[in-house]
Amino acid sequence: HFQPQVHTATGRVLGLEALLRWNNPTFGSVSPMRFIAIAEETGLIQPLGDWVIWETCRQIRQMKQRGIEGIRIAINISAQQLRHENLLLLVRGALACYELQPEDIELEVTESTAMQNPETTLSILDQLAAMGIMLAIDDFGTGYSSLAYLKHLPIQRLKLDRSFVKDIETDANDAAICTATIALGHSLGLELVAEGVETEEQRAFLARLGCDMLQGYLYSKPMPFEATIAYLKAHLATPS
Ligand code: C2E
Ligand code: MG
Ligand code: MG
């Protein structure tokens, strides 16, 4: 599925996040919250994660063939995928195979992922950045991030975790965390993307804080491919 990422200042859709769904004949559409952890424990995340990159690139090519341009698609990467240089070959191969540019994709890694095996991870992230691929830290503020390490990461974006956005208007601590994170990110030259924006009040609050991009049910739930195309056609023509 794909969920839109909207530019706060203009309301334009600038990107999408690819979110894995498992369509099981018995259980229906199963959330990755339920199976990613198991895939990580069993090592299946490796082939599954490779498939996600490959399949997302194939779908980006299809979107372009359907007239959708100028949209960047973010792909979630798990810690195990960042342990091998294979990831570089895979990304390079998938981009080449579907005739895509590095700007067509973005990779999201969680804070805790980025902090595992710092040396290998940093080297792989550096090589991805050198290829021109945008990197984002997902769920920012929920892990045990070292700011000393963060400043060495070749990232362009921080994604403010949904848990801080949820009660931003009612919980003074959450509001303070959002304010401080946005200020910290901006002073490090990073863009901020807020996750889980569900209400107009949350949008207005985050806009006042200068948050660059917004993502959440206020705009759309994650959608399957055809619905995404329809959404983009409607919204790229007339930004809301
Ligand atoms: P994430 O990357 O932080 O993705 C955001 C999650 O928040 C998604 O859950 C999305 O559906 C949900 N969400 C977005 N907006 C709202 C909102 O306004 N309200 C609420 N309540 N929820 C919102 P989802 O799709 O269930 O994915 C859960 C997690 O699974 C993702 O968190 C990500 O860490 C992981 N995941 C998803 N796809 C992949 C994948 O392809 N590879 C890997 N390694 N992990 C994935
Ligand atoms: Mg994500
Ligand atoms: Mg997240």
PDB file of C-alpha atoms and ligand atoms in Angstrom:
ATOM      1  CA  HIS A   1       0.000   0.000   0.000  1.00  0.00           C
ATOM      2  CA  PHE A   2       1.001   3.636  -0.351  1.00  0.00           C
ATOM      3  CA  GLN A   3       0.337   6.599   1.928  1.00  0.00           C
ATOM      4  CA  PRO A   4       0.715  10.202   0.721  1.00  0.00           C
ATOM      5  CA  GLN A   5       3.216  12.650   2.191  1.00  0.00           C
ATOM      6  CA  VAL A   6       2.023  16.222   1.866  1.00  0.00           C
ATOM      7  CA  HIS A   7       4.025  19.463   1.784  1.00  0.00           C
ATOM      8  CA  THR A   8       2.731  21.459   4.761  1.00  0.00           C
ATOM      9  CA  ALA A   9       3.052  24.907   3.219  1.00  0.00           C
ATOM     10  CA  THR A  10       1.343  24.167  -0.100  1.00  0.00           C
ATOM     11  CA  GLY A  11      -0.750  21.044   0.526  1.00  0.00           C
ATOM     12  CA  ARG A  12       0.919  19.380  -2.453  1.00  0.00           C
ATOM     13  CA  VAL A  13       1.548  15.642  -2.439  1.00  0.00           C
ATOM     14  CA  LEU A  14       5.307  15.267  -2.860  1.00  0.00           C
ATOM     15  CA  GLY A  15       5.774  11.674  -1.876  1.00  0.00           C
ATOM     16  CA  LEU A  16       4.373   8.358  -0.776  1.00  0.00           C
ATOM     17  CA  GLU A  17       5.454   5.797   1.788  1.00  0.00           C
ATOM     18  CA  ALA A  18       5.286   2.167   0.702  1.00  0.00           C
ATOM     19  CA  LEU A  19       3.776   0.081   3.509  1.00  0.00           C
ATOM     20  CA  LEU A  20       3.760  -3.676   3.284  1.00  0.00           C
ATOM     21  CA  ARG A  21       0.480  -5.605   3.504  1.00  0.00           C
ATOM     22  CA  TRP A  22       0.019  -9.327   3.653  1.00  0.00           C
ATOM     23  CA  ASN A  23      -3.190 -10.441   1.981  1.00  0.00           C
ATOM     24  CA  ASN A  24      -3.929 -13.731   3.593  1.00  0.00           C
ATOM     25  CA  PRO A  25      -6.928 -15.782   2.380  1.00  0.00           C
ATOM     26  CA  THR A  26      -8.008 -16.516   5.967  1.00  0.00           C
ATOM     27  CA  PHE A  27      -6.931 -13.415   7.918  1.00  0.00           C
ATOM     28  CA  GLY A  28      -7.452 -10.801   5.209  1.00  0.00           C
ATOM     29  CA  SER A  29      -5.095  -7.829   5.084  1.00  0.00           C
ATOM     30  CA  VAL A  30      -2.534  -8.330   7.877  1.00  0.00           C
ATOM     31  CA  SER A  31      -0.592  -5.330   9.241  1.00  0.00           C
ATOM     32  CA  PRO A  32       3.199  -5.421   9.240  1.00  0.00           C
ATOM     33  CA  MET A  33       3.027  -4.668  12.980  1.00  0.00           C
ATOM     34  CA  ARG A  34       2.045  -8.333  13.265  1.00  0.00           C
ATOM     35  CA  PHE A  35       4.492  -9.982  10.893  1.00  0.00           C
ATOM     36  CA  ILE A  36       7.615  -7.821  10.489  1.00  0.00           C
ATOM     37  CA  ALA A  37       8.922  -8.810  13.938  1.00  0.00           C
ATOM     38  CA  ILE A  38       8.486 -12.502  13.051  1.00  0.00           C
ATOM     39  CA  ALA A  39      10.139 -11.968   9.679  1.00  0.00           C
ATOM     40  CA  GLU A  40      13.050 -10.344  11.526  1.00  0.00           C
ATOM     41  CA  GLU A  41      13.378 -13.209  14.024  1.00  0.00           C
ATOM     42  CA  THR A  42      13.286 -15.878  11.339  1.00  0.00           C
ATOM     43  CA  GLY A  43      15.578 -14.111   8.878  1.00  0.00           C
ATOM     44  CA  LEU A  44      12.761 -13.940   6.338  1.00  0.00           C
ATOM     45  CA  ILE A  45      13.012 -10.150   6.440  1.00  0.00           C
ATOM     46  CA  GLN A  46      15.969 -10.421   4.083  1.00  0.00           C
ATOM     47  CA  PRO A  47      14.111 -11.874   1.070  1.00  0.00           C
ATOM     48  CA  LEU A  48      10.928 -10.020   2.038  1.00  0.00           C
ATOM     49  CA  GLY A  49      12.757  -6.688   2.265  1.00  0.00           C
ATOM     50  CA  ASP A  50      14.508  -7.336  -1.042  1.00  0.00           C
ATOM     51  CA  TRP A  51      11.132  -8.059  -2.619  1.00  0.00           C
ATOM     52  CA  VAL A  52       9.695  -4.800  -1.225  1.00  0.00           C
ATOM     53  CA  ILE A  53      12.467  -2.765  -2.875  1.00  0.00           C
ATOM     54  CA  TRP A  54      12.089  -4.616  -6.152  1.00  0.00           C
ATOM     55  CA  GLU A  55       8.291  -4.478  -6.183  1.00  0.00           C
ATOM     56  CA  THR A  56       8.183  -0.793  -5.193  1.00  0.00           C
ATOM     57  CA  CYS A  57      10.535   0.099  -8.052  1.00  0.00           C
ATOM     58  CA  ARG A  58       8.351  -1.890 -10.446  1.00  0.00           C
ATOM     59  CA  GLN A  59       5.293   0.023  -9.243  1.00  0.00           C
ATOM     60  CA  ILE A  60       7.073   3.391  -9.554  1.00  0.00           C
ATOM     61  CA  ARG A  61       7.781   2.532 -13.195  1.00  0.00           C
ATOM     62  CA  GLN A  62       4.075   1.713 -13.656  1.00  0.00           C
ATOM     63  CA  MET A  63       3.068   5.015 -12.045  1.00  0.00           C
ATOM     64  CA  LYS A  64       5.342   6.880 -14.457  1.00  0.00           C
ATOM     65  CA  GLN A  65       3.773   4.990 -17.349  1.00  0.00           C
ATOM     66  CA  ARG A  66       0.401   6.194 -16.063  1.00  0.00           C
ATOM     67  CA  GLY A  67       1.572   9.823 -16.161  1.00  0.00           C
ATOM     68  CA  ILE A  68       2.550  10.287 -12.503  1.00  0.00           C
ATOM     69  CA  GLU A  69       5.824  12.217 -12.189  1.00  0.00           C
ATOM     70  CA  GLY A  70       7.717  14.061  -9.487  1.00  0.00           C
ATOM     71  CA  ILE A  71       6.700  11.789  -6.622  1.00  0.00           C
ATOM     72  CA  ARG A  72       9.284  10.213  -4.342  1.00  0.00           C
ATOM     73  CA  ILE A  73       8.479   6.859  -2.749  1.00  0.00           C
ATOM     74  CA  ALA A  74       9.833   6.005   0.680  1.00  0.00           C
ATOM     75  CA  ILE A  75      10.708   2.377   1.418  1.00  0.00           C
ATOM     76  CA  ASN A  76      11.171   1.019   4.961  1.00  0.00           C
ATOM     77  CA  ILE A  77      14.427  -0.846   5.520  1.00  0.00           C
ATOM     78  CA  SER A  78      15.055  -3.190   8.445  1.00  0.00           C
ATOM     79  CA  ALA A  79      18.271  -3.526  10.452  1.00  0.00           C
ATOM     80  CA  GLN A  80      19.233  -6.836   8.856  1.00  0.00           C
ATOM     81  CA  GLN A  81      19.132  -5.369   5.372  1.00  0.00           C
ATOM     82  CA  LEU A  82      21.639  -2.746   6.479  1.00  0.00           C
ATOM     83  CA  ARG A  83      24.152  -5.377   7.551  1.00  0.00           C
ATOM     84  CA  HIS A  84      25.107  -6.393   4.045  1.00  0.00           C
ATOM     85  CA  GLU A  85      26.565  -4.527   1.139  1.00  0.00           C
ATOM     86  CA  ASN A  86      24.039  -6.550  -0.926  1.00  0.00           C
ATOM     87  CA  LEU A  87      21.595  -3.761  -0.251  1.00  0.00           C
ATOM     88  CA  LEU A  88      23.653  -1.421  -2.442  1.00  0.00           C
ATOM     89  CA  LEU A  89      23.691  -3.867  -5.342  1.00  0.00           C
ATOM     90  CA  LEU A  90      20.011  -4.524  -4.937  1.00  0.00           C
ATOM     91  CA  VAL A  91      19.030  -0.849  -4.906  1.00  0.00           C
ATOM     92  CA  ARG A  92      21.311  -0.068  -7.831  1.00  0.00           C
ATOM     93  CA  GLY A  93      19.969  -3.074  -9.754  1.00  0.00           C
ATOM     94  CA  ALA A  94      16.298  -2.286  -9.125  1.00  0.00           C
ATOM     95  CA  LEU A  95      16.746   1.385 -10.129  1.00  0.00           C
ATOM     96  CA  ALA A  96      18.576   0.372 -13.306  1.00  0.00           C
ATOM     97  CA  CYS A  97      16.139  -2.395 -14.185  1.00  0.00           C
ATOM     98  CA  TYR A  98      13.127  -0.068 -14.042  1.00  0.00           C
ATOM     99  CA  GLU A  99      15.023   2.925 -15.443  1.00  0.00           C
ATOM    100  CA  LEU A 100      14.531   5.020 -12.313  1.00  0.00           C
ATOM    101  CA  GLN A 101      16.619   7.817 -10.810  1.00  0.00           C
ATOM    102  CA  PRO A 102      17.891   7.896  -7.222  1.00  0.00           C
ATOM    103  CA  GLU A 103      15.440  10.803  -6.572  1.00  0.00           C
ATOM    104  CA  ASP A 104      12.532   8.441  -7.245  1.00  0.00           C
ATOM    105  CA  ILE A 105      13.066   6.662  -3.949  1.00  0.00           C
ATOM    106  CA  GLU A 106      13.861   7.379  -0.329  1.00  0.00           C
ATOM    107  CA  LEU A 107      14.877   4.868   2.330  1.00  0.00           C
ATOM    108  CA  GLU A 108      13.538   4.973   5.903  1.00  0.00           C
ATOM    109  CA  VAL A 109      15.476   3.393   8.719  1.00  0.00           C
ATOM    110  CA  THR A 110      14.412   3.495  12.341  1.00  0.00           C
ATOM    111  CA  GLU A 111      16.584   5.128  14.934  1.00  0.00           C
ATOM    112  CA  SER A 112      17.417   1.817  16.592  1.00  0.00           C
ATOM    113  CA  THR A 113      18.265   0.299  13.199  1.00  0.00           C
ATOM    114  CA  ALA A 114      20.689   3.099  12.456  1.00  0.00           C
ATOM    115  CA  MET A 115      22.342   2.570  15.835  1.00  0.00           C
ATOM    116  CA  GLN A 116      22.999  -1.161  15.314  1.00  0.00           C
ATOM    117  CA  ASN A 117      26.458  -2.134  14.024  1.00  0.00           C
ATOM    118  CA  PRO A 118      27.340   1.544  13.706  1.00  0.00           C
ATOM    119  CA  GLU A 119      30.361   0.983  11.473  1.00  0.00           C
ATOM    120  CA  THR A 120      28.813  -1.221   8.782  1.00  0.00           C
ATOM    121  CA  THR A 121      25.548   0.690   8.920  1.00  0.00           C
ATOM    122  CA  LEU A 122      27.259   4.052   8.550  1.00  0.00           C
ATOM    123  CA  SER A 123      29.333   2.815   5.628  1.00  0.00           C
ATOM    124  CA  ILE A 124      26.273   1.468   3.812  1.00  0.00           C
ATOM    125  CA  LEU A 125      24.247   4.612   4.510  1.00  0.00           C
ATOM    126  CA  ASP A 126      27.154   6.739   3.245  1.00  0.00           C
ATOM    127  CA  GLN A 127      27.266   4.748   0.012  1.00  0.00           C
ATOM    128  CA  LEU A 128      23.497   5.049  -0.472  1.00  0.00           C
ATOM    129  CA  ALA A 129      23.720   8.799   0.125  1.00  0.00           C
ATOM    130  CA  ALA A 130      26.598   9.023  -2.352  1.00  0.00           C
ATOM    131  CA  MET A 131      24.310   7.377  -4.917  1.00  0.00           C
ATOM    132  CA  GLY A 132      21.950  10.330  -4.391  1.00  0.00           C
ATOM    133  CA  ILE A 133      19.322   8.471  -2.384  1.00  0.00           C
ATOM    134  CA  MET A 134      17.440  10.410   0.263  1.00  0.00           C
ATOM    135  CA  LEU A 135      17.578   8.856   3.736  1.00  0.00           C
ATOM    136  CA  ALA A 136      15.133   9.385   6.587  1.00  0.00           C
ATOM    137  CA  ILE A 137      15.159   8.368  10.239  1.00  0.00           C
ATOM    138  CA  ASP A 138      11.787   6.811  11.057  1.00  0.00           C
ATOM    139  CA  ASP A 139       9.981   6.910  14.433  1.00  0.00           C
ATOM    140  CA  PHE A 140      12.391   9.575  15.624  1.00  0.00           C
ATOM    141  CA  GLY A 141      12.423  10.043  19.376  1.00  0.00           C
ATOM    142  CA  THR A 142      11.314   6.523  20.288  1.00  0.00           C
ATOM    143  CA  GLY A 143      14.705   4.780  20.274  1.00  0.00           C
ATOM    144  CA  TYR A 144      17.853   5.473  22.189  1.00  0.00           C
ATOM    145  CA  SER A 145      19.470   7.738  19.708  1.00  0.00           C
ATOM    146  CA  SER A 146      22.797   9.280  20.333  1.00  0.00           C
ATOM    147  CA  LEU A 147      22.838  12.819  19.038  1.00  0.00           C
ATOM    148  CA  ALA A 148      26.599  12.498  18.675  1.00  0.00           C
ATOM    149  CA  TYR A 149      26.038   9.635  16.240  1.00  0.00           C
ATOM    150  CA  LEU A 150      23.040  11.224  14.564  1.00  0.00           C
ATOM    151  CA  LYS A 151      25.106  14.169  13.392  1.00  0.00           C
ATOM    152  CA  HIS A 152      27.387  11.781  11.469  1.00  0.00           C
ATOM    153  CA  LEU A 153      24.536  10.086   9.609  1.00  0.00           C
ATOM    154  CA  PRO A 154      24.118  11.156   5.973  1.00  0.00           C
ATOM    155  CA  ILE A 155      20.388  11.727   6.432  1.00  0.00           C
ATOM    156  CA  GLN A 156      18.115  14.476   5.123  1.00  0.00           C
ATOM    157  CA  ARG A 157      14.930  13.796   7.046  1.00  0.00           C
ATOM    158  CA  LEU A 158      13.589  12.997  10.485  1.00  0.00           C
ATOM    159  CA  LYS A 159      10.158  11.446  10.866  1.00  0.00           C
ATOM    160  CA  LEU A 160       8.488  12.587  14.050  1.00  0.00           C
ATOM    161  CA  ASP A 161       6.838   9.553  15.609  1.00  0.00           C
ATOM    162  CA  ARG A 162       3.055   9.266  15.700  1.00  0.00           C
ATOM    163  CA  SER A 163       3.099   8.784  19.501  1.00  0.00           C
ATOM    164  CA  PHE A 164       4.173  12.447  19.936  1.00  0.00           C
ATOM    165  CA  VAL A 165       1.752  13.787  17.338  1.00  0.00           C
ATOM    166  CA  LYS A 166      -1.283  11.976  18.748  1.00  0.00           C
ATOM    167  CA  ASP A 167      -1.859  14.231  21.784  1.00  0.00           C
ATOM    168  CA  ILE A 168       0.061  17.258  20.593  1.00  0.00           C
ATOM    169  CA  GLU A 169      -2.772  19.640  21.462  1.00  0.00           C
ATOM    170  CA  THR A 170      -3.612  18.246  24.883  1.00  0.00           C
ATOM    171  CA  ASP A 171      -0.341  16.924  26.301  1.00  0.00           C
ATOM    172  CA  ALA A 172       2.141  19.672  27.109  1.00  0.00           C
ATOM    173  CA  ASN A 173       5.036  17.185  27.103  1.00  0.00           C
ATOM    174  CA  ASP A 174       4.194  15.914  23.618  1.00  0.00           C
ATOM    175  CA  ALA A 175       3.888  19.477  22.358  1.00  0.00           C
ATOM    176  CA  ALA A 176       7.282  20.293  23.890  1.00  0.00           C
ATOM    177  CA  ILE A 177       8.878  17.197  22.340  1.00  0.00           C
ATOM    178  CA  CYS A 178       7.481  18.074  18.892  1.00  0.00           C
ATOM    179  CA  THR A 179       8.601  21.688  19.204  1.00  0.00           C
ATOM    180  CA  ALA A 180      12.095  20.715  20.328  1.00  0.00           C
ATOM    181  CA  THR A 181      12.505  17.941  17.730  1.00  0.00           C
ATOM    182  CA  ILE A 182      11.473  20.193  14.871  1.00  0.00           C
ATOM    183  CA  ALA A 183      13.855  22.909  16.086  1.00  0.00           C
ATOM    184  CA  LEU A 184      16.688  20.383  16.547  1.00  0.00           C
ATOM    185  CA  GLY A 185      16.130  18.884  13.108  1.00  0.00           C
ATOM    186  CA  HIS A 186      16.005  22.253  11.409  1.00  0.00           C
ATOM    187  CA  SER A 187      19.153  23.460  13.109  1.00  0.00           C
ATOM    188  CA  LEU A 188      20.904  20.315  11.853  1.00  0.00           C
ATOM    189  CA  GLY A 189      19.673  21.187   8.355  1.00  0.00           C
ATOM    190  CA  LEU A 190      17.133  18.354   8.242  1.00  0.00           C
ATOM    191  CA  GLU A 191      13.566  18.245   6.979  1.00  0.00           C
ATOM    192  CA  LEU A 192      10.852  17.133   9.374  1.00  0.00           C
ATOM    193  CA  VAL A 193       8.013  14.793   8.443  1.00  0.00           C
ATOM    194  CA  ALA A 194       5.220  14.264  10.987  1.00  0.00           C
ATOM    195  CA  GLU A 195       3.568  10.842  11.076  1.00  0.00           C
ATOM    196  CA  GLY A 196       0.034   9.994  12.114  1.00  0.00           C
ATOM    197  CA  VAL A 197      -1.581  13.376  11.440  1.00  0.00           C
ATOM    198  CA  GLU A 198      -5.286  12.634  11.868  1.00  0.00           C
ATOM    199  CA  THR A 199      -6.960  15.953  12.596  1.00  0.00           C
ATOM    200  CA  GLU A 200      -7.061  19.475  11.239  1.00  0.00           C
ATOM    201  CA  GLU A 201      -5.972  20.718  14.697  1.00  0.00           C
ATOM    202  CA  GLN A 202      -2.850  18.539  14.610  1.00  0.00           C
ATOM    203  CA  ARG A 203      -2.097  19.797  11.094  1.00  0.00           C
ATOM    204  CA  ALA A 204      -2.438  23.433  12.141  1.00  0.00           C
ATOM    205  CA  PHE A 205      -0.281  22.886  15.235  1.00  0.00           C
ATOM    206  CA  LEU A 206       2.488  21.186  13.241  1.00  0.00           C
ATOM    207  CA  ALA A 207       2.282  23.857  10.544  1.00  0.00           C
ATOM    208  CA  ARG A 208       2.798  26.550  13.198  1.00  0.00           C
ATOM    209  CA  LEU A 209       5.890  24.680  14.399  1.00  0.00           C
ATOM    210  CA  GLY A 210       7.243  24.727  10.850  1.00  0.00           C
ATOM    211  CA  CYS A 211       7.048  20.971  10.244  1.00  0.00           C
ATOM    212  CA  ASP A 212       7.906  20.528   6.544  1.00  0.00           C
ATOM    213  CA  MET A 213       5.845  17.500   5.566  1.00  0.00           C
ATOM    214  CA  LEU A 214       2.771  15.747   6.953  1.00  0.00           C
ATOM    215  CA  GLN A 215       1.550  12.184   6.648  1.00  0.00           C
ATOM    216  CA  GLY A 216      -1.519  10.591   8.165  1.00  0.00           C
ATOM    217  CA  TYR A 217      -5.166   9.622   7.965  1.00  0.00           C
ATOM    218  CA  LEU A 218      -6.143  13.319   7.636  1.00  0.00           C
ATOM    219  CA  TYR A 219      -4.909  13.024   4.054  1.00  0.00           C
ATOM    220  CA  SER A 220      -5.335   9.327   3.426  1.00  0.00           C
ATOM    221  CA  LYS A 221      -4.916   5.873   4.867  1.00  0.00           C
ATOM    222  CA  PRO A 222      -2.414   3.692   3.030  1.00  0.00           C
ATOM    223  CA  MET A 223      -4.051   2.630  -0.248  1.00  0.00           C
ATOM    224  CA  PRO A 224      -3.550  -0.159  -2.765  1.00  0.00           C
ATOM    225  CA  PHE A 225      -1.928   0.639  -6.109  1.00  0.00           C
ATOM    226  CA  GLU A 226      -4.997   1.554  -8.199  1.00  0.00           C
ATOM    227  CA  ALA A 227      -6.478   3.764  -5.468  1.00  0.00           C
ATOM    228  CA  THR A 228      -3.090   5.473  -5.145  1.00  0.00           C
ATOM    229  CA  ILE A 229      -3.057   6.271  -8.857  1.00  0.00           C
ATOM    230  CA  ALA A 230      -6.580   7.730  -8.610  1.00  0.00           C
ATOM    231  CA  TYR A 231      -5.614   9.754  -5.520  1.00  0.00           C
ATOM    232  CA  LEU A 232      -2.500  11.142  -7.200  1.00  0.00           C
ATOM    233  CA  LYS A 233      -4.345  12.008 -10.398  1.00  0.00           C
ATOM    234  CA  ALA A 234      -6.934  13.964  -8.391  1.00  0.00           C
ATOM    235  CA  HIS A 235      -4.431  15.665  -6.078  1.00  0.00           C
ATOM    236  CA  LEU A 236      -1.601  16.434  -8.468  1.00  0.00           C
ATOM    237  CA  ALA A 237      -4.053  18.236 -10.730  1.00  0.00           C
ATOM    238  CA  THR A 238      -5.623  20.347  -7.965  1.00  0.00           C
ATOM    239  CA  PRO A 239      -3.543  20.654  -4.796  1.00  0.00           C
ATOM    240  CA  SER A 240      -5.795  20.990  -1.750  1.00  0.00           C
TER     241      SER A 240
HETATM  242  P1  C2E B   1       6.125   3.175   9.963  1.00  0.00           P
HETATM  243  O1  C2E B   1       7.140   3.050   8.888  1.00  0.00           O
HETATM  244  O2  C2E B   1       6.375   4.153  11.055  1.00  0.00           O
HETATM  245  O3  C2E B   1       4.759   3.465   9.211  1.00  0.00           O
HETATM  246  C1  C2E B   1       3.741   4.267   9.706  1.00  0.00           C
HETATM  247  C2  C2E B   1       2.613   3.438  10.257  1.00  0.00           C
HETATM  248  O4  C2E B   1       1.630   4.315  10.786  1.00  0.00           O
HETATM  249  C3  C2E B   1       1.899   2.603   9.202  1.00  0.00           C
HETATM  250  O5  C2E B   1       1.436   1.424   9.834  1.00  0.00           O
HETATM  251  C4  C2E B   1       0.716   3.493   8.828  1.00  0.00           C
HETATM  252  O6  C2E B   1      -0.374   2.777   8.285  1.00  0.00           O
HETATM  253  C5  C2E B   1       0.372   4.067  10.162  1.00  0.00           C
HETATM  254  N1  C2E B   1      -0.309   5.349  10.057  1.00  0.00           N
HETATM  255  C6  C2E B   1      -0.094   6.325   9.151  1.00  0.00           C
HETATM  256  N2  C2E B   1      -0.863   7.392   9.373  1.00  0.00           N
HETATM  257  C7  C2E B   1      -1.604   7.106  10.471  1.00  0.00           C
HETATM  258  C8  C2E B   1      -2.601   7.827  11.202  1.00  0.00           C
HETATM  259  O7  C2E B   1      -2.963   8.972  10.896  1.00  0.00           O
HETATM  260  N3  C2E B   1      -3.122   7.208  12.301  1.00  0.00           N
HETATM  261  C9  C2E B   1      -2.747   5.966  12.675  1.00  0.00           C
HETATM  262  N4  C2E B   1      -3.334   5.433  13.748  1.00  0.00           N
HETATM  263  N5  C2E B   1      -1.812   5.257  12.001  1.00  0.00           N
HETATM  264  C10 C2E B   1      -1.240   5.829  10.922  1.00  0.00           C
HETATM  265  P2  C2E B   1       1.607   0.005   9.156  1.00  0.00           P
HETATM  266  O8  C2E B   1       1.367   0.119   7.683  1.00  0.00           O
HETATM  267  O9  C2E B   1       0.798  -0.955   9.949  1.00  0.00           O
HETATM  268  O10 C2E B   1       3.139  -0.298   9.339  1.00  0.00           O
HETATM  269  C11 C2E B   1       3.672  -0.486  10.633  1.00  0.00           C
HETATM  270  C12 C2E B   1       5.171  -0.558  10.615  1.00  0.00           C
HETATM  271  O11 C2E B   1       5.630  -1.723   9.930  1.00  0.00           O
HETATM  272  C13 C2E B   1       5.816   0.600   9.845  1.00  0.00           C
HETATM  273  O12 C2E B   1       5.877   1.740  10.669  1.00  0.00           O
HETATM  274  C14 C2E B   1       7.187   0.023   9.542  1.00  0.00           C
HETATM  275  O13 C2E B   1       8.050   0.142  10.643  1.00  0.00           O
HETATM  276  C15 C2E B   1       6.872  -1.441   9.336  1.00  0.00           C
HETATM  277  N6  C2E B   1       6.842  -1.719   7.885  1.00  0.00           N
HETATM  278  C16 C2E B   1       5.849  -1.490   6.992  1.00  0.00           C
HETATM  279  N7  C2E B   1       6.221  -1.866   5.748  1.00  0.00           N
HETATM  280  C17 C2E B   1       7.496  -2.313   5.867  1.00  0.00           C
HETATM  281  C18 C2E B   1       8.458  -2.835   4.932  1.00  0.00           C
HETATM  282  O14 C2E B   1       8.234  -2.913   3.724  1.00  0.00           O
HETATM  283  N8  C2E B   1       9.678  -3.203   5.449  1.00  0.00           N
HETATM  284  C19 C2E B   1       9.982  -3.076   6.774  1.00  0.00           C
HETATM  285  N9  C2E B   1      11.209  -3.482   7.195  1.00  0.00           N
HETATM  286  N10 C2E B   1       9.117  -2.597   7.666  1.00  0.00           N
HETATM  287  C20 C2E B   1       7.884  -2.223   7.216  1.00  0.00           C
HETATM  288 MG    MG B   2       8.189   4.278   7.823  1.00  0.00          MG
HETATM  289 MG    MG B   3       7.180   5.625  11.677  1.00  0.00          MG
END
